Tab-separated table of C-alpha atoms and ligand atoms in Angstrom:
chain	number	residue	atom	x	y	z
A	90	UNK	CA	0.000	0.000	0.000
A	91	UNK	CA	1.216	3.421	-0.538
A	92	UNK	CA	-0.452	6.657	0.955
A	93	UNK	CA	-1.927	9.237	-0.784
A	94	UNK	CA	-1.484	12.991	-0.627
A	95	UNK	CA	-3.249	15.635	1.746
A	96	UNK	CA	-6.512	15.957	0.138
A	97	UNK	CA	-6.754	20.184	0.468
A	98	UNK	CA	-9.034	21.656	2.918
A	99	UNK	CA	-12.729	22.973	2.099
A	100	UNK	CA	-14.439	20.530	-0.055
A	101	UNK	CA	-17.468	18.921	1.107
A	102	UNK	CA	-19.777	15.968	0.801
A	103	UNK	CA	-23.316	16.153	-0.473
A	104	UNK	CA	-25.016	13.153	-1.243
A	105	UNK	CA	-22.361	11.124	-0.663
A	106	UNK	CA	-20.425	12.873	-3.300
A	107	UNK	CA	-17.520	15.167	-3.706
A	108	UNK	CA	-18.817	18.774	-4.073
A	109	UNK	CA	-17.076	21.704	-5.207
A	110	UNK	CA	-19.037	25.380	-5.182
A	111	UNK	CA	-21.805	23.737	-3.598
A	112	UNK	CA	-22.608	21.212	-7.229
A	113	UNK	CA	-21.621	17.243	-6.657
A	114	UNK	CA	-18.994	16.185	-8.935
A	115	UNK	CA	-21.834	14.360	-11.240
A	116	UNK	CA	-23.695	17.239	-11.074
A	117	UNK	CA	-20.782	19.089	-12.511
A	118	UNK	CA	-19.855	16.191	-15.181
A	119	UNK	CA	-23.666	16.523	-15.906
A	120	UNK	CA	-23.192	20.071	-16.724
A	121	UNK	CA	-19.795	20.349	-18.383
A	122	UNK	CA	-21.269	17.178	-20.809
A	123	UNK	CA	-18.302	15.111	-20.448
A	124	UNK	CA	-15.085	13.839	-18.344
A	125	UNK	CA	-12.320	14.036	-18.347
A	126	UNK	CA	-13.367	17.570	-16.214
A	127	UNK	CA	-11.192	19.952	-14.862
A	128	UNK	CA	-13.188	21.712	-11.779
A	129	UNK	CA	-11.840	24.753	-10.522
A	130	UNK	CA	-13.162	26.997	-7.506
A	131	UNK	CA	-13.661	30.371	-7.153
A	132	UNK	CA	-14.504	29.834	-3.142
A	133	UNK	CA	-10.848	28.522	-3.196
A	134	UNK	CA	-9.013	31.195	-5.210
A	135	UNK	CA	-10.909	33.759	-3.246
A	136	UNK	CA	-10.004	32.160	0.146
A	137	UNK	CA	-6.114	31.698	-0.841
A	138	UNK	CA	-5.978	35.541	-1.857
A	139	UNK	CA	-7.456	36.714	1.334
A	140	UNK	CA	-5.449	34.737	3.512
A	141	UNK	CA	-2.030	35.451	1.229
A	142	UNK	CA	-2.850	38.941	1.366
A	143	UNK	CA	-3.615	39.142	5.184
A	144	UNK	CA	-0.129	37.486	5.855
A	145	UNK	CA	1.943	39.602	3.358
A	146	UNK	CA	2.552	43.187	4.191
A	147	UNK	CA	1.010	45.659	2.112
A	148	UNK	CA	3.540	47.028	0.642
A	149	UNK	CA	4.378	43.940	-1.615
A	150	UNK	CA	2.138	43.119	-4.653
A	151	UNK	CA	1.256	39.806	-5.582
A	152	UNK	CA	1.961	39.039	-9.013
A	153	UNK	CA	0.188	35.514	-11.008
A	154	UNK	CA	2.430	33.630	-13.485
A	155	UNK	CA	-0.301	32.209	-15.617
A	156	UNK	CA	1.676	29.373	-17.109
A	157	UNK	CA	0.122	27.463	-14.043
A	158	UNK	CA	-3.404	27.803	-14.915
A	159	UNK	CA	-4.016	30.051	-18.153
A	160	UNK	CA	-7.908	28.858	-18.369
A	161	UNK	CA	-9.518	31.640	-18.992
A	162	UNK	CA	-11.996	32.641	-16.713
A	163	UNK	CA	-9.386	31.841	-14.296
A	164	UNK	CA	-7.332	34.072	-15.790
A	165	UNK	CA	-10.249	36.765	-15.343
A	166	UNK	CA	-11.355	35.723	-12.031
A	167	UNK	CA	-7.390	36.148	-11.112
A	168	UNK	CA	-7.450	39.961	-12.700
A	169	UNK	CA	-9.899	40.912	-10.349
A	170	UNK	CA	-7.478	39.900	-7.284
A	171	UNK	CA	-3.685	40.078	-7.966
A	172	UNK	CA	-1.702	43.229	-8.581
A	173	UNK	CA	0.089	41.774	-12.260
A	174	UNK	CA	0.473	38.608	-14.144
A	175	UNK	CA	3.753	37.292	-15.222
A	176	UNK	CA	3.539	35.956	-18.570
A	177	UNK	CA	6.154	33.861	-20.554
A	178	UNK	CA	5.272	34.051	-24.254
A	179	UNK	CA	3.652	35.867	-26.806
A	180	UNK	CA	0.621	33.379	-26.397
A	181	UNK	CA	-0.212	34.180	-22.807
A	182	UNK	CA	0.489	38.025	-23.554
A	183	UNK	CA	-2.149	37.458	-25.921
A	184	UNK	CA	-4.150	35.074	-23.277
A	185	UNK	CA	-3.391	38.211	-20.732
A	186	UNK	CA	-4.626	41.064	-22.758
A	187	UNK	CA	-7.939	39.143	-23.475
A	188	UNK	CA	-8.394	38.643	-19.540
A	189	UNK	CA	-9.056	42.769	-19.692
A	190	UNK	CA	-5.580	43.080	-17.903
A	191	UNK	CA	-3.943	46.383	-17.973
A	192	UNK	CA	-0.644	45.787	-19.872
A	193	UNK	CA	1.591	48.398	-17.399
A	194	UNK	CA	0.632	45.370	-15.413
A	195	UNK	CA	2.120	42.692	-16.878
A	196	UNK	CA	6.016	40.985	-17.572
A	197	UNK	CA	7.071	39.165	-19.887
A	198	UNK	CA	10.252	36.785	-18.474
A	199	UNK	CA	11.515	33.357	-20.699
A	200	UNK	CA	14.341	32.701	-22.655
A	201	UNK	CA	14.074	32.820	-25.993
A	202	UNK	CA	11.611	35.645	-26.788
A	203	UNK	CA	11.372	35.752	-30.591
A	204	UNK	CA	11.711	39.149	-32.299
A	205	UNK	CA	7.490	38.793	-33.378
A	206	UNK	CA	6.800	38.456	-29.306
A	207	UNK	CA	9.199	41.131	-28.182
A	208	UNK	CA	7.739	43.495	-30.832
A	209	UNK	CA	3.857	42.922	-29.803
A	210	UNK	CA	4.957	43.530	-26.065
A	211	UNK	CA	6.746	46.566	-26.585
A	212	UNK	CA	3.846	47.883	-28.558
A	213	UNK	CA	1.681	46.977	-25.749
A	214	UNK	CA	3.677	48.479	-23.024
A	215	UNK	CA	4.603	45.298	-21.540
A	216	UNK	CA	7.525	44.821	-19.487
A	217	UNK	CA	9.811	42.917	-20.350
A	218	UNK	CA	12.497	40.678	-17.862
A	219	UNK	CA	15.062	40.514	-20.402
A	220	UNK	CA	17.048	37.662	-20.289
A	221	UNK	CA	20.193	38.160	-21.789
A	222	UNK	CA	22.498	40.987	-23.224
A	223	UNK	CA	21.654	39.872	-27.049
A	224	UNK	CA	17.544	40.017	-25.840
A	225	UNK	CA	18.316	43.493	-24.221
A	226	UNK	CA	19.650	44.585	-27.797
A	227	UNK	CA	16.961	43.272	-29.963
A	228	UNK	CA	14.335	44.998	-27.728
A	229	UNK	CA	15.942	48.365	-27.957
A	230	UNK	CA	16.575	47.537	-31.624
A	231	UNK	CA	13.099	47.112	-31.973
A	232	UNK	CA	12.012	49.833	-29.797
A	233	UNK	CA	13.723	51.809	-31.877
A	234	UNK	CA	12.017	51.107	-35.090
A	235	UNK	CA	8.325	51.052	-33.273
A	236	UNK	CA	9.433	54.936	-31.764
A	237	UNK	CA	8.180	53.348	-28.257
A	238	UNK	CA	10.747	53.227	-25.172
A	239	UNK	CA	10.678	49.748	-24.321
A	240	UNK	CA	10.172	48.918	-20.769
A	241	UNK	CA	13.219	46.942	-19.639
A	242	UNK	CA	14.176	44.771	-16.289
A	243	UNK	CA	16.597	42.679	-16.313
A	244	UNK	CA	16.204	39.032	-14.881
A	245	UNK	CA	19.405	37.838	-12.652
A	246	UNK	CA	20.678	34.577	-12.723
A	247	UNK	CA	21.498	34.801	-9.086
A	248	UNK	CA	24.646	33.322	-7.593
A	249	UNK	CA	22.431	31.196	-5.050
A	250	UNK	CA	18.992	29.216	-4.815
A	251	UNK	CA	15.932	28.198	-3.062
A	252	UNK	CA	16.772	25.313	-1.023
A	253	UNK	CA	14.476	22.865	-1.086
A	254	UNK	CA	12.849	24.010	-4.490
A	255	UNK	CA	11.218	21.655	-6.556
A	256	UNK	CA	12.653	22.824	-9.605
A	257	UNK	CA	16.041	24.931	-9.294
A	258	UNK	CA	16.283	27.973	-11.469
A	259	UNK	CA	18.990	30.347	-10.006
A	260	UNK	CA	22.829	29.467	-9.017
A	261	UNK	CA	25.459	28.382	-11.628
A	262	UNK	CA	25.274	27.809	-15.072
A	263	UNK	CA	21.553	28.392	-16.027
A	264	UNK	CA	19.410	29.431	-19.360
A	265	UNK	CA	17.928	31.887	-17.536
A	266	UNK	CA	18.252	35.355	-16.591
A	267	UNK	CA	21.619	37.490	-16.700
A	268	UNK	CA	24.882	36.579	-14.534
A	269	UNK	CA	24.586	39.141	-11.790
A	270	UNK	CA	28.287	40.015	-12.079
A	271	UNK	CA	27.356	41.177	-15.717
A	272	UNK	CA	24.060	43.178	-14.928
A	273	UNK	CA	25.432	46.506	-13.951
A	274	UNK	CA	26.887	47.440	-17.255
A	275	UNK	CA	23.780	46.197	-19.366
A	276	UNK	CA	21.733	47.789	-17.051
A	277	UNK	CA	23.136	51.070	-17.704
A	278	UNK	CA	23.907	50.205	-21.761
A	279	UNK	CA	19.791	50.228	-21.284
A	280	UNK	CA	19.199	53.055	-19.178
A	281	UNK	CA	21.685	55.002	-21.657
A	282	UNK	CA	19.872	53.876	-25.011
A	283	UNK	CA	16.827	55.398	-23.527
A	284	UNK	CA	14.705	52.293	-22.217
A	285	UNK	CA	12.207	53.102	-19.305
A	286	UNK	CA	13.763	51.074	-16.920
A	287	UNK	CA	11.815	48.767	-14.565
A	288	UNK	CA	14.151	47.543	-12.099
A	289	UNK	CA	14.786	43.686	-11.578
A	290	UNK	CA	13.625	40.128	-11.602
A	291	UNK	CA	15.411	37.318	-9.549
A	292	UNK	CA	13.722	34.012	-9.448
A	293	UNK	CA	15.100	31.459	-7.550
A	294	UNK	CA	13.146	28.225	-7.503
A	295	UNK	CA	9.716	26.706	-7.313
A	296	UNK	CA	7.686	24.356	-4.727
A	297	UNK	CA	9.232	24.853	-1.674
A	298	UNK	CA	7.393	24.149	1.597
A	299	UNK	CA	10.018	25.469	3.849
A	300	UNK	CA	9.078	29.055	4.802
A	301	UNK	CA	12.418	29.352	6.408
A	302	UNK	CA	14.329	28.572	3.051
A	303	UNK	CA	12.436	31.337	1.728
A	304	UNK	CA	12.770	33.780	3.719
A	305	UNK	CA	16.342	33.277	3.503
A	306	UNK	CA	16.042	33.216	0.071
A	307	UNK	CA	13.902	36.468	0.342
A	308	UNK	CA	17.047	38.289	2.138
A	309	UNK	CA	18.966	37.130	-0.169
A	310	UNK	CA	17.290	38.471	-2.796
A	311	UNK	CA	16.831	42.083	-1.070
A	312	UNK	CA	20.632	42.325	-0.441
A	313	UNK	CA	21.421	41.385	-4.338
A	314	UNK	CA	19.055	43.884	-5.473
A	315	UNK	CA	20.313	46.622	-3.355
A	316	UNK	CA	24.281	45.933	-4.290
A	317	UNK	CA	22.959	45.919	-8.076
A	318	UNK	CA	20.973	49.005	-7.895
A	319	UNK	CA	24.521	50.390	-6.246
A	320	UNK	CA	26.340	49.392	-8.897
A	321	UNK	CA	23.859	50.384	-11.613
A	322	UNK	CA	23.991	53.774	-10.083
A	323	UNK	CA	20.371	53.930	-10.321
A	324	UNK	CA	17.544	53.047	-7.869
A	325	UNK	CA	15.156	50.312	-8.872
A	326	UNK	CA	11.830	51.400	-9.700
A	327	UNK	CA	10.223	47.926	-9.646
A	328	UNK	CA	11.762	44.553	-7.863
A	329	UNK	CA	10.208	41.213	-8.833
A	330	UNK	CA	11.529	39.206	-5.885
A	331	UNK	CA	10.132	36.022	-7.209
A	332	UNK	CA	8.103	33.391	-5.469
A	333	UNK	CA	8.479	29.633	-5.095
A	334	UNK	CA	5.673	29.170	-2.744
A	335	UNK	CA	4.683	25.298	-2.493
A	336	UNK	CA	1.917	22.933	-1.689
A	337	UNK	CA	1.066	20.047	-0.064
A	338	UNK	CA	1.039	16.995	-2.836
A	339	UNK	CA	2.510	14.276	-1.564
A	340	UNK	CA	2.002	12.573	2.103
A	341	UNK	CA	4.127	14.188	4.833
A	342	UNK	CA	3.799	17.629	3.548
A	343	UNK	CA	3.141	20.436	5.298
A	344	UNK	CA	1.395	23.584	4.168
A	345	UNK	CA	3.874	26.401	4.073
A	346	UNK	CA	4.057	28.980	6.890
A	347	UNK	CA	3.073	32.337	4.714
A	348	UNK	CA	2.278	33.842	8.603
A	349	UNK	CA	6.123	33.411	9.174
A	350	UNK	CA	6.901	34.694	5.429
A	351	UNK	CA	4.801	37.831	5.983
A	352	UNK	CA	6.288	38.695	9.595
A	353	UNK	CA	9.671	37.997	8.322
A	354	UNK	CA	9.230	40.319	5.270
A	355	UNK	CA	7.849	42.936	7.479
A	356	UNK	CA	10.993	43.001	9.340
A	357	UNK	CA	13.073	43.355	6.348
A	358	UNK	CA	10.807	46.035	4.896
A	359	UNK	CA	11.138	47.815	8.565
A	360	UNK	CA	15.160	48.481	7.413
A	361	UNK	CA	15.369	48.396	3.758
A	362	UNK	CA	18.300	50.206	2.442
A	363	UNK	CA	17.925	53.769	1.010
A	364	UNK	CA	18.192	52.905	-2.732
A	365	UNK	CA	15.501	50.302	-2.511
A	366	UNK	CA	13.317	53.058	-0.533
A	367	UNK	CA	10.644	53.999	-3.178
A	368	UNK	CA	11.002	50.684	-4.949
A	369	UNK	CA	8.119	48.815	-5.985
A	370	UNK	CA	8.016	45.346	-4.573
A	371	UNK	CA	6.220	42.003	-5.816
A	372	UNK	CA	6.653	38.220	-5.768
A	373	UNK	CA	5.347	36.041	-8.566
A	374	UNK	CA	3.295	32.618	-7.473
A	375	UNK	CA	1.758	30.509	-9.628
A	376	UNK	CA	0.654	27.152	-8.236
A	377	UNK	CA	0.366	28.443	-4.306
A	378	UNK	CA	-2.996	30.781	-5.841
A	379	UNK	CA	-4.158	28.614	-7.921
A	380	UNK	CA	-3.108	24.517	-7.391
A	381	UNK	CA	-5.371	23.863	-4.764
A	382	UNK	CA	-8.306	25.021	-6.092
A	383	UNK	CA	-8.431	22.780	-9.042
A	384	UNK	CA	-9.891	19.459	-9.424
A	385	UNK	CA	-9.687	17.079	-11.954
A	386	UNK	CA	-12.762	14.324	-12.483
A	387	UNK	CA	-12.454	11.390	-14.315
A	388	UNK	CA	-15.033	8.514	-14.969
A	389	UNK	CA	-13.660	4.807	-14.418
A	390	UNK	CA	-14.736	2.979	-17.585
A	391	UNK	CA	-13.082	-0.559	-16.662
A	392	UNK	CA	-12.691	-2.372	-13.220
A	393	UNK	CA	-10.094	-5.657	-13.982
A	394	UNK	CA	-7.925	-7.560	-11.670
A	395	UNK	CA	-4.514	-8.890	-12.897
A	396	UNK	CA	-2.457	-11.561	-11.118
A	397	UNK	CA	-4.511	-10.205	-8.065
A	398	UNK	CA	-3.538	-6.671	-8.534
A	399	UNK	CA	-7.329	-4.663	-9.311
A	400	UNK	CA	-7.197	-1.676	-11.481
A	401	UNK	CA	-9.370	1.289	-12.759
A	402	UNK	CA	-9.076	1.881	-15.407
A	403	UNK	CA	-10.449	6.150	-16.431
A	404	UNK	CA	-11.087	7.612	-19.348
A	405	UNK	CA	-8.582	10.546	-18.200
A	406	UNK	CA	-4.896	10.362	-17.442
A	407	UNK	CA	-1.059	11.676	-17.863
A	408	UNK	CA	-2.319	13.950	-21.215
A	409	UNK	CA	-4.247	16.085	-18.735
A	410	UNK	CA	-2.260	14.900	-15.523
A	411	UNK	CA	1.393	14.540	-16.161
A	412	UNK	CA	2.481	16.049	-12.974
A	413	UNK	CA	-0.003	13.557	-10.903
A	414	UNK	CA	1.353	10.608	-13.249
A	415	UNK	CA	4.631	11.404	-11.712
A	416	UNK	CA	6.337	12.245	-15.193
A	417	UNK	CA	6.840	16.067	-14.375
A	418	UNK	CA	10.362	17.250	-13.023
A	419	UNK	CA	9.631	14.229	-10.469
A	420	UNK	CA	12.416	11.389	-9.729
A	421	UNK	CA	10.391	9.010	-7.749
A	422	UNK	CA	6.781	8.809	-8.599
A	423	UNK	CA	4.264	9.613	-5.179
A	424	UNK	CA	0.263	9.623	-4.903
A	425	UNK	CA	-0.946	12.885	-5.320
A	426	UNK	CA	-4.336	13.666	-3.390
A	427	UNK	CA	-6.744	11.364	-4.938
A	428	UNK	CA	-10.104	9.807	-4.276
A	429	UNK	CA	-13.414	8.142	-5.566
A	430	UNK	CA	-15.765	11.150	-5.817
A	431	UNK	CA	-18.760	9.463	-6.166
A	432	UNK	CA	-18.131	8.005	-2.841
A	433	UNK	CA	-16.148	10.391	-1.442
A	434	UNK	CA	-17.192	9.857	2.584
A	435	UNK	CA	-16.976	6.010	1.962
A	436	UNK	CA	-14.459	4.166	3.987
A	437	UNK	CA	-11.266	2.913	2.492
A	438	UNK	CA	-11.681	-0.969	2.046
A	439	UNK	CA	-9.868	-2.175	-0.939
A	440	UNK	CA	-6.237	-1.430	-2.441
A	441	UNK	CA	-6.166	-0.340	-5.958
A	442	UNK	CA	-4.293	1.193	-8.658
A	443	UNK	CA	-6.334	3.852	-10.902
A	444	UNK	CA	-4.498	4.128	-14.186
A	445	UNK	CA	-5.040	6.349	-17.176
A	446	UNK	CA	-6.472	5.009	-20.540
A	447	UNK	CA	-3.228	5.911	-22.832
A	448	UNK	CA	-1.644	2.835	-23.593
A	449	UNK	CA	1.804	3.824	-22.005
A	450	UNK	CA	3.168	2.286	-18.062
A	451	UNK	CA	3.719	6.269	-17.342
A	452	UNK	CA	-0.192	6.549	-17.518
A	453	UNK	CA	-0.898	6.112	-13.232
A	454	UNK	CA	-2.771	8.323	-11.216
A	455	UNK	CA	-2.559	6.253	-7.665
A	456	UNK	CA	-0.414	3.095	-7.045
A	457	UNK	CA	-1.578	0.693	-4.668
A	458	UNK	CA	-4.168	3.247	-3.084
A	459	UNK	CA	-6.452	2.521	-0.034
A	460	UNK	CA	-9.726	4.024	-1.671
A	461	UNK	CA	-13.684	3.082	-1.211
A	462	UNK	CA	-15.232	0.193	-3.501
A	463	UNK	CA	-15.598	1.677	-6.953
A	464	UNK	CA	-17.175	0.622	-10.065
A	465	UNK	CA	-16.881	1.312	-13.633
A	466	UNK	CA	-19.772	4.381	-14.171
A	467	UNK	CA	-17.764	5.872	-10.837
A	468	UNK	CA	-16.111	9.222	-10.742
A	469	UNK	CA	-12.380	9.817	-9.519
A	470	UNK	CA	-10.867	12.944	-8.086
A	471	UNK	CA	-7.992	13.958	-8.183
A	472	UNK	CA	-6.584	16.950	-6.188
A	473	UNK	CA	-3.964	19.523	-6.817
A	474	UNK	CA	-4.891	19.628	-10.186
A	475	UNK	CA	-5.696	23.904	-10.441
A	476	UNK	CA	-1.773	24.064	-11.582
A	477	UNK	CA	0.094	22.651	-14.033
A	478	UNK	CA	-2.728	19.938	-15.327
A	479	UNK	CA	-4.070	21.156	-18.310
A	480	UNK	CA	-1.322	23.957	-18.906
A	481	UNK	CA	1.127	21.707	-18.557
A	482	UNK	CA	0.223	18.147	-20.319
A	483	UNK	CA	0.515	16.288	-23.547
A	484	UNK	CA	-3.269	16.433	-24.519
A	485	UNK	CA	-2.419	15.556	-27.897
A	486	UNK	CA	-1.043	12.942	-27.328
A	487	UNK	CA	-2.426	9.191	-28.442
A	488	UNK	CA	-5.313	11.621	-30.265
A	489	UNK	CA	-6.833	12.490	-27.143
A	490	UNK	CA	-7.524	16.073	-26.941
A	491	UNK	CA	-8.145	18.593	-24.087
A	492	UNK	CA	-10.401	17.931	-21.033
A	493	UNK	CA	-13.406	20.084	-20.514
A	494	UNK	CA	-12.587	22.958	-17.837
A	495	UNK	CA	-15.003	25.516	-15.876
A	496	UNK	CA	-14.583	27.441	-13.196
A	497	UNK	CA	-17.448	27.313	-10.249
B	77	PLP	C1	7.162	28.945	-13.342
B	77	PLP	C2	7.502	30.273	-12.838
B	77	PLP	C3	6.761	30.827	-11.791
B	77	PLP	C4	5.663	30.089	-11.084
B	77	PLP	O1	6.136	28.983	-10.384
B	77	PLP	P1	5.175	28.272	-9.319
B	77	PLP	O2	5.974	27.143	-8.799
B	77	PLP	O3	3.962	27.831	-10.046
B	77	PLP	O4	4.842	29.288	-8.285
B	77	PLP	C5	7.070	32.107	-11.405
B	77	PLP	N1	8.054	32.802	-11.998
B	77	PLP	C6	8.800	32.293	-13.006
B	77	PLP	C7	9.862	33.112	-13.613
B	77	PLP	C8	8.558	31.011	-13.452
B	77	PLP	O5	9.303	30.503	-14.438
């Protein structure tokens, strides 16, 4: 047997069934016309705001990086609450401008920005986290031809990381952002060509659970920013101090402490150094606002036993689930939250595995799960899925297309 993950708090049971914004999961399926069904709640978006918000101090902005859920009246419900949305292509620019966002709100970071994407965010006003000298001269290049000032920031590949991140993306050798020892002088070649300047962008990692490693890293991140704006010779009028907020997936995980972030941030806010005095401040989440609110509902169209083992077999799997299918940036594969919706305050009485219906040994949702009897006709849940599920898997693949998604 092998445990499952935390299923997140403030889902409830009516009829016997999983419920989410007060409709039971068939209900829902009923509704949508078909599973696979991604589920996601406003209740829960709502809820994670207000409690982020109350534990942050005001001062900081909360930015959403909509590769983790770019559904889009997610997106729009999200415009309503966060103070920006960091984008990473020229499709979510396009995905962000239709969500009625206000472009002076928005940055673009990635590596490789193509010349077509760099031009349609300069025209828009976007700014952009440049991500390498070359990318700083092709925006001015193209500024330059458009008559606009492009609004640059330059992304840092900082000399140290998030410990404990799920996926590193600062410290060494890295694809992304600029060496730090090198961003002083193309921070002023910038400033000198005439670009508005926006100040900086140092992300560090993702997933952490550690609210200690963070705030380190958050200190960190202060004290670069304050030695670069030094050396720049100019203050910074925006930082980005990245994110890397995690959540519970897998069992033995506990939610972070954002109380402790917030308090610790305070402190650091309390004694910032003069040239960071009037600078805007933000940190960039993705799957802390949204993960938890998403679920993901799949029917089981086959019940079989082999050599003793029983299976269930869904009609959804690793196309919209490859995080939960443990094929993600993931070295050994773990249960993420999942359960039998359609009998979701049913005891656990029988060990199964629920597998996916693409004909590929990746395709598993839950290995050797305690779960309630189910039966093909049955719904499953599973949990975590707001993030990096349908914006993040192969739906193509095998021929089997996107799952249905709507927000409640
Ligand atoms: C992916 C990414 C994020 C969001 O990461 P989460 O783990 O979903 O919070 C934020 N900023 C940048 C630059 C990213 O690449």
């Amino acid at each position: 047997m092998k445990p499952l993950g935390p299923i997140p708090a403030g889902f409830e049971t009516i009829d016997g069934e999983l419920a989410i914004g007060g409709m039971t999961a068939s209900a829902l399926v009923e509704q949508a016309g078909r599973t696979p069904l991604f589920v996601y709640s406003r209740a829960h978006l709502d809820r994670r705001m207000a409690e982020l918000r109350a534990a942050v101090p005001t001062r900081i902005g909360i930015n959403y990086a909509i590769k983790a859920n770019s559904f889009a009246g997610v997106l729009q419900h999200m415009a309503a609450l966060v103070d920006g949305f960091d984008i990473a292509s020229g499709g979510e620019l396009a995905m962000a401008q239709a969500a009625g966002l206000d472009p002076a709100r928005i940055s673009f970071a990635g590596p490789g920005k193509r010349d077509s994407e760099l031009e349609s965010a300069i025209a828009a006003g976007v700014t952009l986290n440049c991500e390498s000298d070359g990318e700083v001269d092709r925006a001015l290049a193209i500024g330059a031809r458009q008559g606009i000032a492009p609004h640059i920031a330059l992304r840092v590949n900082p000399s140290f990381e998030l410990r404990g991140s799920g996926m590193k993306m600062g410290g060494g050798a890295k694809p992304f952002g600029i060496d730090e020892e090198l961003v002083p002088a193309i921070a002023r070649k910038a400033i000198l060509a005439g670009a508005e300047w926006r100040g900086l962008h140092i992300f560090t990692g993702s997933q952490a659970l550690s609210a200690e490693a963070i705030i380190e890293t958050q200190g960190n991140v202060l004290d670069l920013a304050s030695r670069l704006a030094d050396e720049i010779g100019a203050p910074l009028p925006k930082l980005n101090m990245g994110g890397g907020f995690g959540i519970p997936y897998f069992h033995g995980d506990e939610p972070l402490d954002i109380v402790a972030i917030g308090a610790a941030l305070g402190e650091r806010l309390a004694s910032l150094p003069e040239i960071l005095i009037d600078t805007e401040l933000c940190i960039e989440l993705g799957r802390y606002l949204v993960g938890e609110a998403g679920v993901y509902l799949t029917r089981i169209v086959d019940r079989k036993v082999s050599h003793g083992t029983t299976f269930l077999v869904t009609d959804g799997g690793l196309h919209h689930q490859l995080a939960a299918s443990g094929n993600f940036g993931t070295v050994v594969r773990r249960n993420y939250p999942v359960a039998i919706a359609s009998h979701f305050d049913a005891a656990a009485e029988e060990e199964v595995y629920v597998v996916g219906c693409l004909c590929t040994p990746l395709d598993r949702l839950a290995d050797g799960a305690m779960l309630p009897r189910a039966d093909v006709g049955d719904l499953v849940a599973v949990f975590c899925a707001g993030a990096y599920g349908a914006s993040a898997s192969p739906s193509a693949f095998l021929g089997q297309g996107p799952a249905a998604e709507v927000l409640v």
